Coordinates of C-alpha atoms and ligand atoms in Angstrom, one line a residue:
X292 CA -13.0 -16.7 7.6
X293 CA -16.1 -14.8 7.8
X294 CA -15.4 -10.9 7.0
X295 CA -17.5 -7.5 7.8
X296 CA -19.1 -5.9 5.0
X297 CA -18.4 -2.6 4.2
X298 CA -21.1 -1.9 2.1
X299 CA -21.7 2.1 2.5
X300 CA -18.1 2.9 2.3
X301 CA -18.1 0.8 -0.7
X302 CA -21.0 2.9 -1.9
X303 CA -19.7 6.4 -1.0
X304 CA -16.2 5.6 -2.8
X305 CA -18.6 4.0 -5.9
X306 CA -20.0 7.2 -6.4
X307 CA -16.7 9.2 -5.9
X308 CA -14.8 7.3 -8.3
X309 CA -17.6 6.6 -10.9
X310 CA -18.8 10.7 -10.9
X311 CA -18.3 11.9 -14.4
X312 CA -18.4 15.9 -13.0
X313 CA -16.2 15.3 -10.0
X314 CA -13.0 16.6 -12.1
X315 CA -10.8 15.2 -9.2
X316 CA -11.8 11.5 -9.6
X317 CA -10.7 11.8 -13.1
X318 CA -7.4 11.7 -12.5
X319 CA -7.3 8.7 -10.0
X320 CA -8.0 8.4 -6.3
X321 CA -4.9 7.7 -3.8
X322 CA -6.2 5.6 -0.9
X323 CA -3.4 5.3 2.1
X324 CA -3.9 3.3 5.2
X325 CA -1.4 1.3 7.2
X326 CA -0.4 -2.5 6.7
X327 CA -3.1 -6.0 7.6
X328 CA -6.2 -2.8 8.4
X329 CA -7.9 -4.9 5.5
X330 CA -7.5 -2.7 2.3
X331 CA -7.3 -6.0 0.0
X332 CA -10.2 -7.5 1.4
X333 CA -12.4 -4.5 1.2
X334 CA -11.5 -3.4 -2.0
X335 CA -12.0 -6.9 -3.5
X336 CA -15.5 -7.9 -1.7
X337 CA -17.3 -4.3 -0.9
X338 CA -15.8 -2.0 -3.8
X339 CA -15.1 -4.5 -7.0
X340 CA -19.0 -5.7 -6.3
X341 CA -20.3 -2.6 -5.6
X342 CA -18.7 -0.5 -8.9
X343 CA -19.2 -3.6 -10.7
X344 CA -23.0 -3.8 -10.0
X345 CA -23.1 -0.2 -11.1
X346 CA -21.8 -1.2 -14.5
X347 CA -18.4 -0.8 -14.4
X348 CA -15.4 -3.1 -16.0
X349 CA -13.0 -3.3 -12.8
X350 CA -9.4 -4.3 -13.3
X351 CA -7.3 -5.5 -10.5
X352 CA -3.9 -5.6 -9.7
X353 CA -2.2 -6.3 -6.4
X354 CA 0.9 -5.5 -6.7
X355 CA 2.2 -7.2 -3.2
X356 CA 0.6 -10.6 -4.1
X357 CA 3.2 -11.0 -6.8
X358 CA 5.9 -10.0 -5.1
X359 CA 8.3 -12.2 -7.4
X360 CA 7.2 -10.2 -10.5
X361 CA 8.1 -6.8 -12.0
X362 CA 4.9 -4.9 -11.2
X363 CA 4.9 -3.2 -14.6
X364 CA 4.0 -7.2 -15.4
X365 CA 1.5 -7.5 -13.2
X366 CA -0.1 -4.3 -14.4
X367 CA -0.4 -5.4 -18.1
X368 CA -1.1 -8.9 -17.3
X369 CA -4.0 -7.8 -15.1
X370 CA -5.1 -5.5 -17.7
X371 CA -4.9 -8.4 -20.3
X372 CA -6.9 -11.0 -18.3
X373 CA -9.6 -8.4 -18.4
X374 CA -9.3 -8.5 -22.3
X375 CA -9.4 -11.5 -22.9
X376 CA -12.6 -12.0 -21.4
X377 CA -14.3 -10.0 -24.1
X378 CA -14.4 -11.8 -27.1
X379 CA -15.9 -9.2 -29.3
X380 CA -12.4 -7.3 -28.4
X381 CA -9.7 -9.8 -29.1
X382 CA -11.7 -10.1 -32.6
X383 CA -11.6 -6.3 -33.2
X384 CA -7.7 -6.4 -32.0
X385 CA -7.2 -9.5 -34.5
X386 CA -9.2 -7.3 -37.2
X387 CA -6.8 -4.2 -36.7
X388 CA -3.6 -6.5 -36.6
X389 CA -4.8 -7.8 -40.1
X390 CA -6.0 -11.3 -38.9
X391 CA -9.4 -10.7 -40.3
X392 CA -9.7 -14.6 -41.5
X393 CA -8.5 -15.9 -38.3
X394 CA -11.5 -17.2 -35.7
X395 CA -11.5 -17.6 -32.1
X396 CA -10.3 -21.1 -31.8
X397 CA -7.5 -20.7 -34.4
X398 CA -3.8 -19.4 -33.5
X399 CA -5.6 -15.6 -33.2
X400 CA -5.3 -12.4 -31.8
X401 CA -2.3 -13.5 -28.7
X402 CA -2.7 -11.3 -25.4
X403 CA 1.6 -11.0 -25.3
X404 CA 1.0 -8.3 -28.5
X405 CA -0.8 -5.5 -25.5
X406 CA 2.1 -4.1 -23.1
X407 CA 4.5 -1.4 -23.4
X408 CA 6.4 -0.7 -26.4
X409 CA 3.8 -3.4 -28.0
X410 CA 1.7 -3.7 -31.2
X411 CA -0.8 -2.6 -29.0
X412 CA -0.3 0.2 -26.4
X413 CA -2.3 0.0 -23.1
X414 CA -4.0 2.6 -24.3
X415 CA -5.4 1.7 -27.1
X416 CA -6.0 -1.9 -25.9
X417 CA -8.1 0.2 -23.0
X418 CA -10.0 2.3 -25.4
X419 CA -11.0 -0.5 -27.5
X420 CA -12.3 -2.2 -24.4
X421 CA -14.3 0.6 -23.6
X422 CA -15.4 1.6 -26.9
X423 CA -17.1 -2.0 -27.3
X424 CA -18.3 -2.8 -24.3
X425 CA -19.5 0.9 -24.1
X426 CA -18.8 1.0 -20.1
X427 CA -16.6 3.0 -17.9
X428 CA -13.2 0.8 -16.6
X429 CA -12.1 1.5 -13.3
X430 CA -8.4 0.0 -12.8
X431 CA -7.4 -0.7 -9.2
X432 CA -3.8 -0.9 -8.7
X433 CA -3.3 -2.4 -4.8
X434 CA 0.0 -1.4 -3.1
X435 CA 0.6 1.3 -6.0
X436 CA 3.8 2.2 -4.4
X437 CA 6.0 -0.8 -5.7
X438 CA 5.3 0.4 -8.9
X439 CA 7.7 3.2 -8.7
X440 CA 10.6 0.7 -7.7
X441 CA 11.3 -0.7 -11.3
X442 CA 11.6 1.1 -14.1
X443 CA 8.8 -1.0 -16.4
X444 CA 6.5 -0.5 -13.3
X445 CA 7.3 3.1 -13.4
X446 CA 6.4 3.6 -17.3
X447 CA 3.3 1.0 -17.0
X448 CA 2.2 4.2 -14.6
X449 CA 3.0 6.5 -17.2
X450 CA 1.2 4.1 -19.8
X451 CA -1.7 3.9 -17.2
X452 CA -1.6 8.1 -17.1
X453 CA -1.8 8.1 -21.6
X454 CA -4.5 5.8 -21.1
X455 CA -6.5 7.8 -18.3
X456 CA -6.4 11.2 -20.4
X457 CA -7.3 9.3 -23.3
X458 CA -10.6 7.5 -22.1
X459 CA -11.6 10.4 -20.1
X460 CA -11.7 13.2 -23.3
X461 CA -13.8 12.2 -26.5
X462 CA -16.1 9.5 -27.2
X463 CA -15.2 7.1 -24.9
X464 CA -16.4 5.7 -21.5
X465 CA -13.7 6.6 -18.8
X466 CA -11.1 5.4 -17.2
X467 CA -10.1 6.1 -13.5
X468 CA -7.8 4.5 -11.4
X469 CA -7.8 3.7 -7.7
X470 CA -4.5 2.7 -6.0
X471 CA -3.9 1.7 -2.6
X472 CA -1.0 2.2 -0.3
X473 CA 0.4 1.3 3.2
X474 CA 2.7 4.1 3.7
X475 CA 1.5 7.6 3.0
X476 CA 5.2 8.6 2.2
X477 CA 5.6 6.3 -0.5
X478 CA 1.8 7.0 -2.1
X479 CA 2.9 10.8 -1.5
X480 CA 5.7 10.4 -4.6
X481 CA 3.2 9.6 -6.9
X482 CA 1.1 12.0 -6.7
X483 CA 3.3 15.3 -5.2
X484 CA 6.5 14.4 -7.6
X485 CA 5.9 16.8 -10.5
X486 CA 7.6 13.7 -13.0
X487 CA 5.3 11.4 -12.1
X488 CA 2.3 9.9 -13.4
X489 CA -0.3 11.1 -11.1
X490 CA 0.7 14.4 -9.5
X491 CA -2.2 16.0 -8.4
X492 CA -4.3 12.9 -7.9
X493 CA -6.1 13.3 -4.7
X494 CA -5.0 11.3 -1.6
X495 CA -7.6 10.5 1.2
X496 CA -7.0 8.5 4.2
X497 CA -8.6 4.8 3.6
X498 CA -10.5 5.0 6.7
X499 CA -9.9 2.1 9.5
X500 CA -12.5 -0.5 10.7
X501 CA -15.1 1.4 12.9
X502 CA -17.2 0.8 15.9
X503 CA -19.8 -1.2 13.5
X504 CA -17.4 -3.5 13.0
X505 CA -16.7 -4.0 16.7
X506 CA -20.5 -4.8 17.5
X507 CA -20.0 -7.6 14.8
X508 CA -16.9 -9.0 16.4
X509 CA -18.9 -8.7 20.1
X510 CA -21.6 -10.9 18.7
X511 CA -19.8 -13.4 17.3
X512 CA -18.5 -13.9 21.1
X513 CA -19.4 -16.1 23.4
X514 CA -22.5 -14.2 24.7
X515 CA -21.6 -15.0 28.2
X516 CA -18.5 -12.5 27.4
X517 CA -20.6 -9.8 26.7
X518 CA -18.1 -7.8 25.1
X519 CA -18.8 -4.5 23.8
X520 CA -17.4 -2.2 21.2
X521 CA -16.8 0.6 23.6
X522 CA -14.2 -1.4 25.4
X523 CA -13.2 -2.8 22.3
X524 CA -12.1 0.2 20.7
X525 CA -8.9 0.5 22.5
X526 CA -8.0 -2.4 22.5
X527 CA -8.5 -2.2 18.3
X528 CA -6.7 1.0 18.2
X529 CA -3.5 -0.7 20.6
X530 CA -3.7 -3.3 17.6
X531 CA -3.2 -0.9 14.8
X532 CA -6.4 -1.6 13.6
X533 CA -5.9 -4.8 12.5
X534 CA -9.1 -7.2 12.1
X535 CA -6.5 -10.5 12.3
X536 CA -6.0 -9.4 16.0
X537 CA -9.5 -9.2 17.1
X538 CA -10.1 -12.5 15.2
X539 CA -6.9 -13.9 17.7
X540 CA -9.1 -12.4 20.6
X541 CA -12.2 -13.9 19.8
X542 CA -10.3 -17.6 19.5
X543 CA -9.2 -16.8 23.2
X544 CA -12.6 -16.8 23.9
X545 CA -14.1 -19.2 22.0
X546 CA -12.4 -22.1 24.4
X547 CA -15.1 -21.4 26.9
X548 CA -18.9 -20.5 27.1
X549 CA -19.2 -19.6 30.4
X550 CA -17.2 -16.4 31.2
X551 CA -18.0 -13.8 33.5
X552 CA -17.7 -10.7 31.5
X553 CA -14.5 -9.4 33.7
X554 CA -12.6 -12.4 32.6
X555 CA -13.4 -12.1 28.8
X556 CA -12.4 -9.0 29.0
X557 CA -9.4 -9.4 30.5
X558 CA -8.4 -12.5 28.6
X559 CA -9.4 -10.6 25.4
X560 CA -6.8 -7.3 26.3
X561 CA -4.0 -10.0 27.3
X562 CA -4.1 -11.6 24.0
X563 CA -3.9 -8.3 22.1
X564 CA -1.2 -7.0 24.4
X565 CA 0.9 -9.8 24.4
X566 CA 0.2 -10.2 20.4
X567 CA 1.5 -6.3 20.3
X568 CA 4.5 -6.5 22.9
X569 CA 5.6 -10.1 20.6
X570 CA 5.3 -7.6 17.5
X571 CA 7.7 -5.1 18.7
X572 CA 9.7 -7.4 20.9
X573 CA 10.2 -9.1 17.7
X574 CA 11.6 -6.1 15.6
X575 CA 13.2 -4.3 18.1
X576 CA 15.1 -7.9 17.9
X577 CA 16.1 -7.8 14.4
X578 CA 16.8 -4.0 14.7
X579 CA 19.4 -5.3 17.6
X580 CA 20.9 -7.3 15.2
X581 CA 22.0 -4.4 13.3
X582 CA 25.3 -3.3 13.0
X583 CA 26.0 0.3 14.9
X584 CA 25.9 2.2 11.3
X585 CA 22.9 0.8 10.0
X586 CA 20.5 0.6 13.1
X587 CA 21.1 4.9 12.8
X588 CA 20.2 5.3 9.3
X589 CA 17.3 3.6 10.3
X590 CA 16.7 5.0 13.4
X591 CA 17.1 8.9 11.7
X592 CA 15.4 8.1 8.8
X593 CA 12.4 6.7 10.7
X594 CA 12.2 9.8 13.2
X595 CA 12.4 12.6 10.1
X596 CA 10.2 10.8 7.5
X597 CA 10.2 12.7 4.0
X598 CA 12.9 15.2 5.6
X599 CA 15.1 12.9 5.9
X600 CA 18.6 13.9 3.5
X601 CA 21.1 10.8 3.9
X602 CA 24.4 11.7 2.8
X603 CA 24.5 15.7 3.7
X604 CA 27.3 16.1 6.2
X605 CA 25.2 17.4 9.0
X606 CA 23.1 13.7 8.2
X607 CA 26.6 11.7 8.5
X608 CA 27.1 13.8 11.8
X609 CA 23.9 12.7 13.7
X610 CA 24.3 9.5 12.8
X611 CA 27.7 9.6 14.6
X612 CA 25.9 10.9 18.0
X613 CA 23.6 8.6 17.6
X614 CA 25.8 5.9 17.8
X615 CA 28.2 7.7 20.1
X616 CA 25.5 9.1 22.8
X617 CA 22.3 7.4 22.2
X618 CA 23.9 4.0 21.8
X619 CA 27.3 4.0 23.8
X620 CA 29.1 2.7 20.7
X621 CA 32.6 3.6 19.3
X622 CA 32.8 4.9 15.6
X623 CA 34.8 2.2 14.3
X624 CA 33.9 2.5 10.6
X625 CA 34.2 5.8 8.3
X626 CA 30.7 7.1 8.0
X627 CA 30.8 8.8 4.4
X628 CA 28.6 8.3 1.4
X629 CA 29.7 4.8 0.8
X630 CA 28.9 3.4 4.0
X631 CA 25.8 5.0 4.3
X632 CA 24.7 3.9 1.0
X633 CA 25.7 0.4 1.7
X634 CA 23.7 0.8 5.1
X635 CA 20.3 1.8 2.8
X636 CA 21.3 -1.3 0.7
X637 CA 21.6 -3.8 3.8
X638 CA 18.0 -2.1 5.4
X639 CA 16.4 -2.8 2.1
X640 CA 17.7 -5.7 1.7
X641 CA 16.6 -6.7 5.1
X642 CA 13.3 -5.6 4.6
X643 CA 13.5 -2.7 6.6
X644 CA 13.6 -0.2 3.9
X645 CA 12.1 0.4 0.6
X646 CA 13.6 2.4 -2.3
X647 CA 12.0 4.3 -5.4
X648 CA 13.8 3.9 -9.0
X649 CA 14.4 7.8 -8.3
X650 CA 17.0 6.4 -5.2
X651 CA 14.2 7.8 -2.7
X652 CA 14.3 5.8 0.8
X653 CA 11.4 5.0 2.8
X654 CA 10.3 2.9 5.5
X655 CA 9.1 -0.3 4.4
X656 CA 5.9 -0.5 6.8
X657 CA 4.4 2.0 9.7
X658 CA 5.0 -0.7 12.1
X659 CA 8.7 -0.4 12.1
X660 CA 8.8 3.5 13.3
X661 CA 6.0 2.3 15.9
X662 CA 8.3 -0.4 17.3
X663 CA 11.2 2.2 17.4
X664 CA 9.0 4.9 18.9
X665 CA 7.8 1.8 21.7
X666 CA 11.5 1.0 22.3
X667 CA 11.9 4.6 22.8
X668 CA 14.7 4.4 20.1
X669 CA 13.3 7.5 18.4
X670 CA 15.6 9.9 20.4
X671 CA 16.4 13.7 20.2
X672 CA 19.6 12.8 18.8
X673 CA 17.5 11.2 16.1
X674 CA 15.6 14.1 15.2
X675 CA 18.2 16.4 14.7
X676 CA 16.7 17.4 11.0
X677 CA 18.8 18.4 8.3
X678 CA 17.3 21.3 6.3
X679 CA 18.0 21.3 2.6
X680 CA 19.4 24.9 1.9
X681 CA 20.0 26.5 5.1
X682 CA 22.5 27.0 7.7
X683 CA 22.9 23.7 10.6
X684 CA 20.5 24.9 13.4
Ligands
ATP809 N1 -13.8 -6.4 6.9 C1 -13.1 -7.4 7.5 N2 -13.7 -8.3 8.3 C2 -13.0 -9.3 8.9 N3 -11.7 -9.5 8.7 C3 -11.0 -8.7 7.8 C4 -11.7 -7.6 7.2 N4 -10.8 -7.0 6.4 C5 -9.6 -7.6 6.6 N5 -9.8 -8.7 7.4 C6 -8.7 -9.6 7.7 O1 -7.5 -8.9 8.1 C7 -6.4 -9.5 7.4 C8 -5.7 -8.4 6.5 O2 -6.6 -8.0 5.5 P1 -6.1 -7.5 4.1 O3 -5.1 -8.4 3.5 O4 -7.3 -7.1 3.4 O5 -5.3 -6.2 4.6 P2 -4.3 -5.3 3.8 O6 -4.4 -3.9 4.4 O7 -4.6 -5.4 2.4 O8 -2.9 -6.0 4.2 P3 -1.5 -5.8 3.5 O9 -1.0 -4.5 4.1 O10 -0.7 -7.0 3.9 O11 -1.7 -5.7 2.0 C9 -6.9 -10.7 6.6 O12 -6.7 -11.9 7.4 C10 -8.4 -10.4 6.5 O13 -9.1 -11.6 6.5
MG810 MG1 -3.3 -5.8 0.7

């Protein structure tokens, strides 16, 4: 499928990330922006290019792709890939590992001696890589936040942190890291949690396709449905911004040549609207599946966001008016520590939630609270916040 290039955004984050007097880029740039907008796809065809054409040794990682592996893996096999492509490295790691006689074809320098708690820390593997090929490395880690759900992801961060002070003081060539996110709650651990590897990195807001992208979609139309990007834009925003809708939109109208502009335009919003009530139609299904106790850990959790304390009691009691008054339901389980606990379990296991090796709940996507807020399940009842420290309001 054909995609829109995003060259000068690729260009001003080039110059952001690769700016040795721009303090803040040194230690790593947080990039947030909500699930399918096309973070993957930009930050593999616009910004791995464009920082690569500029000289850089770019590392990446997607930590989503793999979902079957430990991210700390993917992390240091990603990192080792990149080594391994450098000959004039794995010789100097052979050298320092006392392999001096051993060549290149020969049972050499293996990749599995660079990881954590290895012969070779990622550090040091880094610095070597830098130091020969006398170029700055720029690591991007996509969906950063899955990191902090194992405990070998979690250190490979910390190993990643060692690495990035390392490179960026002394003789060396820099290291910076770029991590993506699709849920600014999650990203917002790593860099506001004072234990973790990057507090302080800056966050921005990965911006969404624009209107430049919408006069690309319009002329790859039929011209007879002379679209236009003004009348698009709504229709983008109803989609959450996501370019796989607009692509569904454009299918609708490549069955015909010969529209009037009043019916593309109204076959194009029908597709997106029925594509966006299916969405939500769809969870609000699974949520119904739910049992009582679960679907209002969810529901409270999604309505307070980073505020959200599950086991206080005045937590356990909204969750009882929720299911009392909002749903009509009896209490007919104890709702106590244990069953809320084993309700965060289910969610998560279910997909609907995700947890942090620090026991920190989130939801899994944005999508979810904007289903709930559609289904008007996000109640007052919901909101009732519990704050930390003072008296129940
Ligand atoms: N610039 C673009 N032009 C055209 N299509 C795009 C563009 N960016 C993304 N897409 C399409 O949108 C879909 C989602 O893109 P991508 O996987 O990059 O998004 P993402 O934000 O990384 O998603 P996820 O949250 O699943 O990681 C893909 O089908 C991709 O082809
Ligand atoms: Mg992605």
């Amino acid at each position: 499928m054909p995609i829109f290039h995003r060259t000068a955004l690729a260009q001003e984050l080039a110059t952001h990330i690769l700016d040795d007097d721009l303090a803040p880029a040194r230690s790593g740039l947080f990039l947030g922006a909500r699930r399918r907008t096309g973070k993957s796809t930009f930050l593999q065809q616009d910004l791995c290019p464009e920082l690569k054409r500029r000289g850089a040794i770019v590392i990446y990682a997607d930590l989503w792709e793999e979902r079957d592996q430990d991210p700390g893996d993917v992390i240091i096999e990603a990192i080792r890939e990149e080594l391994a492509r450098h000959e004039s490295v794995v010789m100097r790691f052979a050298r320092s590992a006392g392999m001096e006689r051993v060549n290149m074809g020969g049972v050499a320098f293996t990749m599995d001696r660079v990881g954590l708690g290895k012969q070779v820390s990622l550090a040091k593997a880094l610095a070597m890589l830098s130091d020969e090929c006398q170029r700055m490395i720029v690591l991007i880690v996509d969906e950063a936040q899955h990191a902090i759900t194992t405990d070998k992801g979690s250190n490979a961060l910390y190993a990643l942190k060692a690495a990035r002070d390392k490179l960026n003081m002394g003789p060396h060539h820099g290291l910076r890291i770029v991590a993506t996110g699709s849920n600014r709650d999650k990203l917002a651990m790593l860099v506001e949690w004072k234990d973790q590897a990057f507090f302080c990195a800056p966050m921005k807001e990965f911006p969404p396709l624009g209107v430049d992208y919408l006069n690309w979609i319009c002329e790859r139309a039929p011209a007879s449905a002379a679209l236009n990007a003004g009348a698009l834009s709504t229709l983008f925003e109803r989609s959450g911004y996501r370019p796989e809708w607009m692509q569904i939109g454009l299918n609708a109208l490549a069955l015909r040549d010969n529209w009037t502009p009043e019916e593309a335009a109204a076959v194009f919003a029908e597709t997106i609207e029925s594509r966006a009530d299916s969405r939500i139609q769809n969870l609000l299904a699974l949520i119904g599946l739910l049992s009582p106790l679960q679907s209002a850990v969810l529901r409270v959790l999604a309505a307070q966001g980073r505020r959200f304390v599950p086991f206080w009691n005045r937590t356990l009691e909204t969750f009882r008016l929720v299911i009392e008054q909002d749903d009509g339901n009896d209490v007919d389980e104890p709702i106590n520590v244990e069953t809320v606990q084993q309700a965060l379990d289910a969610l998560k296991d279910k997909g609907f939630l995700w947890r942090s090796v620090h026991g920190v709940y989130a939801l899994e996507e944005f999508g979810i609270r904007e289903a709930l807020e559609e289904g008007r399940l996000l109640t007052e009842s919901t909101q009732r916040v519990t704050l930390m420290g003072r008296q129940a309001a």
